[in-house]
Short mmCIF file of C-alpha atoms in Angstrom, two decimals:
data_model
loop_
_atom_site.label_atom_id
_atom_site.label_comp_id
_atom_site.label_asym_id
_atom_site.label_seq_id
_atom_site.Cartn_x
_atom_site.Cartn_y
_atom_site.Cartn_z
CA MET J 1 -6.18 204.13 64.41
CA ALA J 2 -4.04 205.71 66.77
CA HIS J 3 -0.49 204.71 66.91
CA GLN J 4 2.12 203.98 69.52
CA ALA J 5 5.69 203.66 68.84
CA GLY J 6 6.71 200.58 67.83
CA LYS J 7 3.41 198.63 69.22
CA GLU J 8 0.92 198.15 66.08
CA ALA J 9 3.59 197.81 63.42
CA ALA J 10 4.21 194.33 64.99
CA ILE J 11 0.41 193.85 64.54
CA PRO J 12 -0.23 193.52 61.00
CA LEU J 13 -3.86 193.06 61.30
CA LEU J 14 -4.42 195.96 63.67
CA THR J 15 -2.96 198.30 60.78
CA SER J 16 -4.91 201.06 59.09
CA TYR J 17 -6.11 200.38 55.61
CA GLN J 18 -8.01 202.57 52.65
CA MET J 19 -10.88 200.43 51.18
CA GLY J 20 -11.71 202.19 48.28
CA GLN J 21 -13.80 205.45 49.84
CA PHE J 22 -13.77 203.92 53.19
CA ASP J 23 -10.97 204.35 55.81
CA LEU J 24 -10.57 200.97 57.66
CA SER J 25 -8.50 200.98 61.31
CA HIS J 26 -7.59 197.61 61.24
CA ARG J 27 -8.07 194.58 59.04
CA VAL J 28 -10.00 191.87 60.94
CA VAL J 29 -13.34 191.56 59.00
CA LEU J 30 -16.72 190.18 60.66
CA ALA J 31 -17.40 187.13 58.05
CA PRO J 32 -20.97 186.94 57.03
CA MET J 33 -22.49 183.90 59.48
CA THR J 34 -25.76 182.25 59.15
CA ARG J 35 -27.49 182.90 62.52
CA CYS J 36 -31.34 181.87 62.35
CA ARG J 37 -32.45 184.47 64.73
CA SER J 38 -34.79 186.66 62.42
CA TYR J 39 -38.05 185.21 63.21
CA GLY J 40 -40.74 185.54 60.27
CA GLY J 41 -37.71 186.45 58.10
CA VAL J 42 -37.65 190.04 60.01
CA PRO J 43 -34.44 191.45 61.55
CA GLN J 44 -34.97 191.55 65.51
CA PRO J 45 -33.74 193.96 67.82
CA GLN J 46 -31.11 191.50 69.74
CA ALA J 47 -29.59 191.70 66.41
CA ALA J 48 -28.62 195.58 66.78
CA VAL J 49 -26.84 193.81 70.10
CA TYR J 50 -24.97 191.02 68.38
CA TYR J 51 -23.71 193.15 65.54
CA SER J 52 -22.90 196.10 67.62
CA GLN J 53 -20.90 193.87 70.10
CA ARG J 54 -18.67 193.08 67.52
CA ALA J 55 -18.32 196.85 65.86
CA SER J 56 -15.09 199.00 66.60
CA ARG J 57 -14.11 202.06 65.06
CA GLY J 58 -12.92 201.59 61.32
CA GLY J 59 -13.93 197.77 61.50
CA LEU J 60 -15.99 196.37 58.78
CA LEU J 61 -18.57 193.89 59.55
CA ILE J 62 -20.49 191.83 57.11
CA SER J 63 -24.21 190.70 57.82
CA GLU J 64 -25.34 187.11 58.04
CA GLY J 65 -26.66 186.04 54.33
CA THR J 66 -29.74 188.25 53.84
CA VAL J 67 -32.25 186.73 51.41
CA ILE J 68 -33.65 188.58 48.22
CA SER J 69 -37.44 187.29 48.19
CA ALA J 70 -39.79 184.69 49.74
CA ASP J 71 -38.85 181.91 47.30
CA SER J 72 -34.73 181.94 48.52
CA MET J 73 -35.82 181.27 52.42
CA GLY J 74 -34.16 177.94 52.28
CA TYR J 75 -33.03 178.42 55.97
CA PRO J 76 -35.49 178.65 59.63
CA GLU J 77 -35.61 182.35 60.40
CA ILE J 78 -32.97 183.97 58.36
CA PRO J 79 -33.06 187.73 57.42
CA GLY J 80 -34.50 188.92 53.90
CA ILE J 81 -34.63 192.37 52.84
CA TRP J 82 -37.22 192.74 50.23
CA THR J 83 -39.95 194.13 52.30
CA GLN J 84 -40.41 197.33 53.54
CA GLU J 85 -40.68 195.87 56.87
CA GLN J 86 -37.51 194.33 56.63
CA VAL J 87 -35.97 197.34 55.65
CA ASP J 88 -37.28 199.06 58.30
CA ALA J 89 -36.18 196.58 61.14
CA TRP J 90 -32.58 196.69 59.75
CA LYS J 91 -31.97 200.62 60.22
CA PRO J 92 -31.70 200.60 64.09
CA ILE J 93 -29.34 197.38 63.83
CA VAL J 94 -27.27 199.66 61.05
CA ASP J 95 -27.67 202.86 63.24
CA ALA J 96 -26.36 200.80 66.38
CA VAL J 97 -23.17 199.59 64.33
CA HIS J 98 -22.48 202.96 62.72
CA ARG J 99 -22.64 204.44 66.36
CA LYS J 100 -19.47 202.11 67.28
CA GLY J 101 -17.66 204.22 64.61
CA ALA J 102 -18.12 200.76 62.10
CA LEU J 103 -18.74 200.06 58.56
CA PHE J 104 -21.31 197.90 57.87
CA PHE J 105 -22.14 195.56 54.58
CA CYS J 106 -24.83 193.81 54.06
CA GLN J 107 -24.71 190.35 52.45
CA ILE J 108 -27.43 189.61 49.72
CA ALA J 109 -28.27 185.86 48.76
CA HIS J 110 -30.46 183.27 47.41
CA VAL J 111 -30.11 179.96 48.48
CA GLY J 112 -31.28 178.11 45.08
CA ARG J 113 -32.01 174.65 45.95
CA VAL J 114 -30.04 174.65 49.41
CA TYR J 115 -33.80 174.16 51.14
CA THR J 116 -33.32 172.83 54.73
CA THR J 117 -37.06 174.00 55.47
CA GLU J 118 -39.88 171.75 54.60
CA ILE J 119 -41.43 172.55 51.30
CA LYS J 120 -45.31 172.69 51.70
CA VAL J 121 -47.11 170.54 49.15
CA ASP J 122 -49.05 173.85 47.83
CA GLU J 123 -45.32 175.84 47.63
CA PRO J 124 -43.70 175.68 44.46
CA ALA J 125 -40.22 173.86 44.22
CA PRO J 126 -36.92 175.54 44.60
CA ILE J 127 -35.27 177.21 41.68
CA SER J 128 -32.07 176.38 40.78
CA SER J 129 -29.71 175.76 37.44
CA THR J 130 -30.93 172.21 37.27
CA ASP J 131 -33.65 169.64 38.26
CA LYS J 132 -31.13 167.77 40.63
CA ALA J 133 -31.70 167.96 44.16
CA VAL J 134 -28.83 167.98 46.55
CA THR J 135 -27.92 164.50 47.98
CA PRO J 136 -29.61 163.94 51.51
CA ASP J 137 -27.66 164.56 54.46
CA ASP J 138 -28.05 161.57 56.31
CA GLU J 139 -26.33 162.56 59.45
CA ALA J 140 -28.24 165.56 60.38
CA GLY J 141 -31.59 164.29 58.65
CA ILE J 142 -31.90 166.54 56.01
CA VAL J 143 -33.32 165.31 52.65
CA TYR J 144 -33.25 168.01 50.32
CA PRO J 145 -36.31 169.00 48.08
CA LYS J 146 -36.20 168.57 44.21
CA PRO J 147 -35.40 172.04 42.80
CA ARG J 148 -36.79 173.27 39.18
CA GLY J 149 -34.54 174.48 36.87
CA LEU J 150 -35.01 178.12 36.01
CA ARG J 151 -36.41 179.21 32.23
CA ILE J 152 -33.95 181.66 30.77
CA ASP J 153 -37.02 184.01 30.47
CA GLU J 154 -37.00 183.88 34.87
CA ILE J 155 -33.24 184.82 35.03
CA PRO J 156 -33.94 188.64 34.68
CA ARG J 157 -36.75 188.60 37.65
CA VAL J 158 -34.02 186.92 39.84
CA ILE J 159 -31.52 189.74 38.86
CA GLU J 160 -34.41 192.32 39.18
CA ASP J 161 -34.95 190.58 42.83
CA PHE J 162 -30.98 191.22 43.86
CA ARG J 163 -31.45 194.70 42.34
CA ARG J 164 -34.24 195.38 44.66
CA ALA J 165 -32.48 193.87 47.77
CA ALA J 166 -29.15 195.86 47.22
CA ARG J 167 -31.11 199.35 46.68
CA ASN J 168 -33.25 198.20 49.94
CA ALA J 169 -30.30 198.09 51.79
CA ILE J 170 -28.55 201.03 51.15
CA GLN J 171 -31.93 202.39 51.97
CA ALA J 172 -31.41 200.88 55.44
CA GLY J 173 -28.36 202.51 55.98
CA PHE J 174 -25.75 199.66 55.14
CA ASP J 175 -22.64 201.56 53.77
CA GLY J 176 -22.32 198.59 50.74
CA VAL J 177 -23.52 195.11 49.68
CA GLU J 178 -21.54 192.01 49.48
CA ILE J 179 -22.93 189.40 46.69
CA HIS J 180 -23.33 185.75 48.07
CA GLY J 181 -21.83 183.90 45.34
CA ALA J 182 -20.32 180.79 47.36
CA HIS J 183 -20.88 177.94 49.49
CA GLY J 184 -23.43 176.01 47.15
CA PHE J 185 -26.21 178.74 47.01
CA LEU J 186 -27.65 179.89 43.70
CA LEU J 187 -24.69 181.50 42.22
CA GLU J 188 -22.75 178.44 42.62
CA GLN J 189 -25.23 176.26 41.42
CA PHE J 190 -24.80 178.32 37.89
CA MET J 191 -21.05 178.67 38.26
CA LYS J 192 -19.50 175.22 39.00
CA ASP J 193 -19.87 172.45 36.32
CA SER J 194 -21.13 169.68 39.28
CA ALA J 195 -24.14 171.13 39.45
CA ASN J 196 -24.92 173.22 36.26
CA ASP J 197 -26.16 170.71 33.32
CA ARG J 198 -27.79 173.22 31.41
CA THR J 199 -27.28 173.28 27.64
CA ASP J 200 -28.57 176.60 27.15
CA MET J 201 -26.88 180.33 27.04
CA TYR J 202 -26.58 179.89 31.22
CA GLY J 203 -25.00 176.05 30.79
CA GLY J 204 -21.63 174.45 29.47
CA SER J 205 -18.90 176.50 28.93
CA LEU J 206 -16.96 178.42 31.73
CA GLU J 207 -18.28 181.92 30.33
CA ASN J 208 -22.25 180.70 29.86
CA ARG J 209 -21.76 178.85 33.53
CA CYS J 210 -20.58 182.31 34.82
CA ARG J 211 -23.03 184.54 32.47
CA PHE J 212 -25.75 184.90 35.52
CA VAL J 213 -23.30 186.30 37.93
CA VAL J 214 -21.50 188.72 35.62
CA GLU J 215 -24.91 189.71 34.22
CA LEU J 216 -26.00 190.50 38.05
CA VAL J 217 -22.90 192.20 38.72
CA ASP J 218 -23.19 194.37 36.25
CA SER J 219 -26.85 195.37 37.13
CA LEU J 220 -26.28 196.08 40.69
CA VAL J 221 -22.98 197.99 39.59
CA HIS J 222 -26.07 199.84 37.76
CA GLU J 223 -27.71 200.26 40.92
CA VAL J 224 -25.65 200.98 43.86
CA GLY J 225 -22.10 201.76 41.98
CA ALA J 226 -19.09 199.37 42.24
CA HIS J 227 -17.53 201.31 44.90
CA ARG J 228 -19.99 199.97 47.13
CA LEU J 229 -20.17 196.27 45.88
CA GLY J 230 -18.26 193.14 46.93
CA LEU J 231 -18.62 189.48 45.83
CA ARG J 232 -18.15 186.30 48.12
CA LEU J 233 -16.73 183.29 46.14
CA SER J 234 -15.74 180.00 47.36
CA PRO J 235 -14.28 178.32 44.13
CA PHE J 236 -12.31 175.76 45.65
CA VAL J 237 -15.18 174.81 48.43
CA ASP J 238 -17.11 171.57 47.69
CA TYR J 239 -20.41 172.20 49.71
CA MET J 240 -24.13 171.24 49.02
CA ASP J 241 -22.86 169.21 45.90
CA CYS J 242 -21.39 172.37 44.28
CA VAL J 243 -17.84 171.53 43.17
CA ASP J 244 -15.90 172.63 40.20
CA SER J 245 -13.40 170.57 38.00
CA ASP J 246 -11.33 173.67 37.41
CA PRO J 247 -11.63 176.05 40.21
CA GLU J 248 -8.52 178.01 39.26
CA GLY J 249 -9.70 178.80 35.98
CA LEU J 250 -13.10 179.63 37.52
CA ALA J 251 -11.64 181.86 40.00
CA ALA J 252 -9.56 183.45 37.57
CA TYR J 253 -12.25 184.23 34.98
CA LEU J 254 -14.46 185.94 37.73
CA VAL J 255 -11.56 188.13 38.71
CA GLU J 256 -11.36 189.18 35.34
CA GLN J 257 -14.83 189.80 35.30
CA LEU J 258 -15.18 192.09 38.40
CA ASN J 259 -11.98 194.06 36.92
CA LYS J 260 -13.88 195.18 33.81
CA HIS J 261 -15.73 197.82 36.50
CA GLN J 262 -13.57 200.64 37.68
CA GLY J 263 -13.27 200.74 41.26
CA PHE J 264 -15.37 197.37 42.06
CA LEU J 265 -14.78 197.42 45.73
CA TYR J 266 -13.76 194.11 46.94
CA CYS J 267 -13.41 190.25 46.04
CA HIS J 268 -13.77 188.22 49.12
CA MET J 269 -12.51 184.63 48.52
CA VAL J 270 -12.66 181.38 50.78
CA GLU J 271 -9.35 179.42 51.13
CA PRO J 272 -9.26 175.60 49.69
CA ARG J 273 -9.96 173.36 52.37
CA MET J 274 -7.49 173.16 55.03
CA ALA J 275 -5.21 170.20 55.70
CA ILE J 276 -3.94 168.65 58.86
CA VAL J 277 -0.19 168.71 59.30
CA ASP J 278 1.55 167.50 62.11
CA GLY J 279 -1.59 167.12 64.43
CA ARG J 280 -2.10 171.14 63.30
CA ARG J 281 -4.38 172.40 60.75
CA GLN J 282 -2.32 174.17 57.72
CA ILE J 283 -4.17 176.52 55.25
CA PRO J 284 -3.21 175.80 51.93
CA HIS J 285 -2.66 179.85 50.87
CA GLY J 286 -4.42 178.93 47.27
CA LEU J 287 -5.61 182.58 46.48
CA LEU J 288 -1.95 184.60 45.92
CA PRO J 289 -2.93 184.50 42.06
CA PHE J 290 -6.43 185.98 42.50
CA LYS J 291 -4.93 188.82 44.71
CA LYS J 292 -2.52 189.50 42.35
CA ALA J 293 -4.65 189.67 39.48
CA PHE J 294 -7.63 191.79 41.47
CA LYS J 295 -7.51 195.57 41.23
CA GLY J 296 -9.60 196.14 44.19
CA THR J 297 -9.26 195.15 47.78
CA PHE J 298 -9.08 191.15 48.30
CA ILE J 299 -10.30 189.67 51.28
CA ALA J 300 -9.50 186.17 52.38
CA ALA J 301 -11.54 183.72 54.68
CA GLY J 302 -11.09 180.28 55.70
CA GLY J 303 -10.18 179.14 59.25
CA TYR J 304 -7.54 182.07 60.08
CA ASP J 305 -6.29 182.51 63.67
CA GLN J 306 -4.31 185.41 64.58
CA GLU J 307 -0.67 184.24 63.61
CA GLU J 308 -1.69 183.14 60.23
CA GLY J 309 -3.68 186.57 59.76
CA ASN J 310 -0.98 188.72 60.67
CA LYS J 311 1.39 186.18 58.19
CA VAL J 312 -0.88 186.95 55.39
CA VAL J 313 -0.87 190.31 55.71
CA SER J 314 2.49 191.20 56.32
CA ASP J 315 3.00 188.91 53.31
CA GLY J 316 0.89 190.97 50.83
CA TYR J 317 -1.11 187.79 50.51
CA ALA J 318 -4.62 189.52 51.33
CA ASP J 319 -5.63 193.00 52.35
CA LEU J 320 -8.17 192.00 55.37
CA VAL J 321 -9.00 188.49 56.89
CA ALA J 322 -12.72 187.58 57.66
CA TYR J 323 -13.45 185.72 60.87
CA GLY J 324 -16.25 183.62 61.54
CA ARG J 325 -16.37 181.44 64.31
CA ILE J 326 -13.78 182.84 66.43
CA PHE J 327 -15.21 186.68 65.79
CA LEU J 328 -19.13 185.16 67.06
CA ALA J 329 -17.19 183.97 70.02
CA ASN J 330 -15.31 186.93 71.08
CA PRO J 331 -16.94 190.24 70.10
CA ASP J 332 -14.11 192.17 70.98
CA LEU J 333 -11.83 189.77 68.98
CA PRO J 334 -9.90 192.72 67.43
CA ARG J 335 -9.00 194.00 71.06
CA ARG J 336 -7.94 190.34 71.92
CA PHE J 337 -5.62 190.55 69.31
CA GLU J 338 -4.16 193.56 69.94
CA LEU J 339 -3.46 192.29 73.95
CA GLY J 340 -2.40 188.71 72.85
CA ALA J 341 -5.40 187.96 75.39
CA PRO J 342 -6.56 184.19 75.11
CA LEU J 343 -10.01 183.89 73.43
CA ASN J 344 -13.51 182.51 74.42
CA GLU J 345 -14.21 179.18 72.69
CA TYR J 346 -17.31 178.86 70.52
CA GLU J 347 -20.16 176.52 71.31
CA ARG J 348 -21.21 174.83 67.99
CA SER J 349 -24.24 173.68 69.34
CA THR J 350 -26.08 177.04 69.21
CA PHE J 351 -24.66 178.49 65.86
CA TYR J 352 -27.91 178.28 64.08
CA THR J 353 -30.50 177.65 67.49
CA GLN J 354 -33.05 180.11 67.77
CA ASP J 355 -32.64 181.81 71.21
CA PRO J 356 -32.27 185.49 71.53
CA VAL J 357 -29.43 185.55 73.81
CA ILE J 358 -27.71 181.91 74.19
CA GLY J 359 -24.84 181.74 71.71
CA TYR J 360 -25.68 184.72 70.61
CA THR J 361 -25.15 188.01 72.71
CA ASP J 362 -23.94 186.56 75.98
CA TYR J 363 -20.05 185.72 74.63
CA PRO J 364 -18.30 187.55 77.47
CA PHE J 365 -15.85 190.59 76.56
CA LEU J 366 -12.35 190.88 78.33
CA ASP J 367 -14.06 193.54 80.24
CA ASP J 368 -17.21 191.45 81.15
CA ASN J 369 -18.14 193.60 84.20
CA ASN J 370 -20.98 195.29 82.56
CA ASN J 371 -20.76 193.49 79.29
CA SER J 372 -19.62 196.50 77.37
CA PHE J 373 -16.65 196.98 74.80
CA SER J 374 -13.97 199.06 76.68
CA ALA J 375 -11.03 199.82 74.76
CA PRO J 376 -7.50 200.98 75.11
CA ASN J 377 -6.62 204.81 74.96
CA VAL J 378 -4.32 203.82 71.97
CA SER J 379 -5.94 201.68 69.41
CA ILE J 380 -9.13 199.48 68.61
CA GLU J 381 -12.25 201.46 69.90
#
């Protein structure tokens, strides 16, 4: 980032940062967000528009959750990265982001038992740590299918699926890989004691419940290198019937395990649920012990606005801040932060619709005459 005297110093989010081998010009990260526009599990050309719109020189983007195998397609029209067709489809999307000078990490995921799509009669049951289904969502009209608990001898196959996905992500040109260990997906179904009712070596104690993710991290470090790996965690979040009786202990143990890998790039952690204080959302700021303990880059997520993001960076609470919905609605979010410009409102009803434009690539830029990113000379490009 180029500096203008006194200007960027007042905006902590827009200061440069060294993340391992990667030079970032600002600390505003695009959070991974499911968008349900990869028809048939194959990323589409419009994704190149969507991601490149949100790319800026020296910025970091994390892809939507990208599933690792055919048995992890639990949401409609989500992308995968286990076939050569999918890898080839990702390549021009990654190239479009790189042409803007940004870094792009692929979040790889397995939904486990969280299937919102219908399971056909002849299809196998979803896999999980357990055979307990997620509680039906009456409001959304979703009844989750009964899963099947993985046998011990099947776990290496799932780890190999993750390993292939990580290898494919690098082949597609991604700069690195984020492991999805959050929000009720398969890894959390093992880690959290509300979901994991196993009595074998992958259940019971904290160490046993974390064994799957620890083995997975070990495998991916060997496959693509610790310097290109991140892990997203949501130890404090109660989602999809995944809650832990000791989230602090869970988070501390996992950070300790990541630290065993020299140069493990980042830990991306979601804040505890926000509270409403005096009519205003207040972030609990429960992540500081884990930021202090983790040896790599620490990314905080969870409902941040610009003011809160600046504060946590300046206070040393987080190195980077991931933004979801407001980045979705404001493709030039770093520039708006720089100028103190007003933000577009997001349209919740189009978050997960399959339209290739509406609610996806049609959010306006500050300079929307030609719907292109036009940066000031001094900073964000």
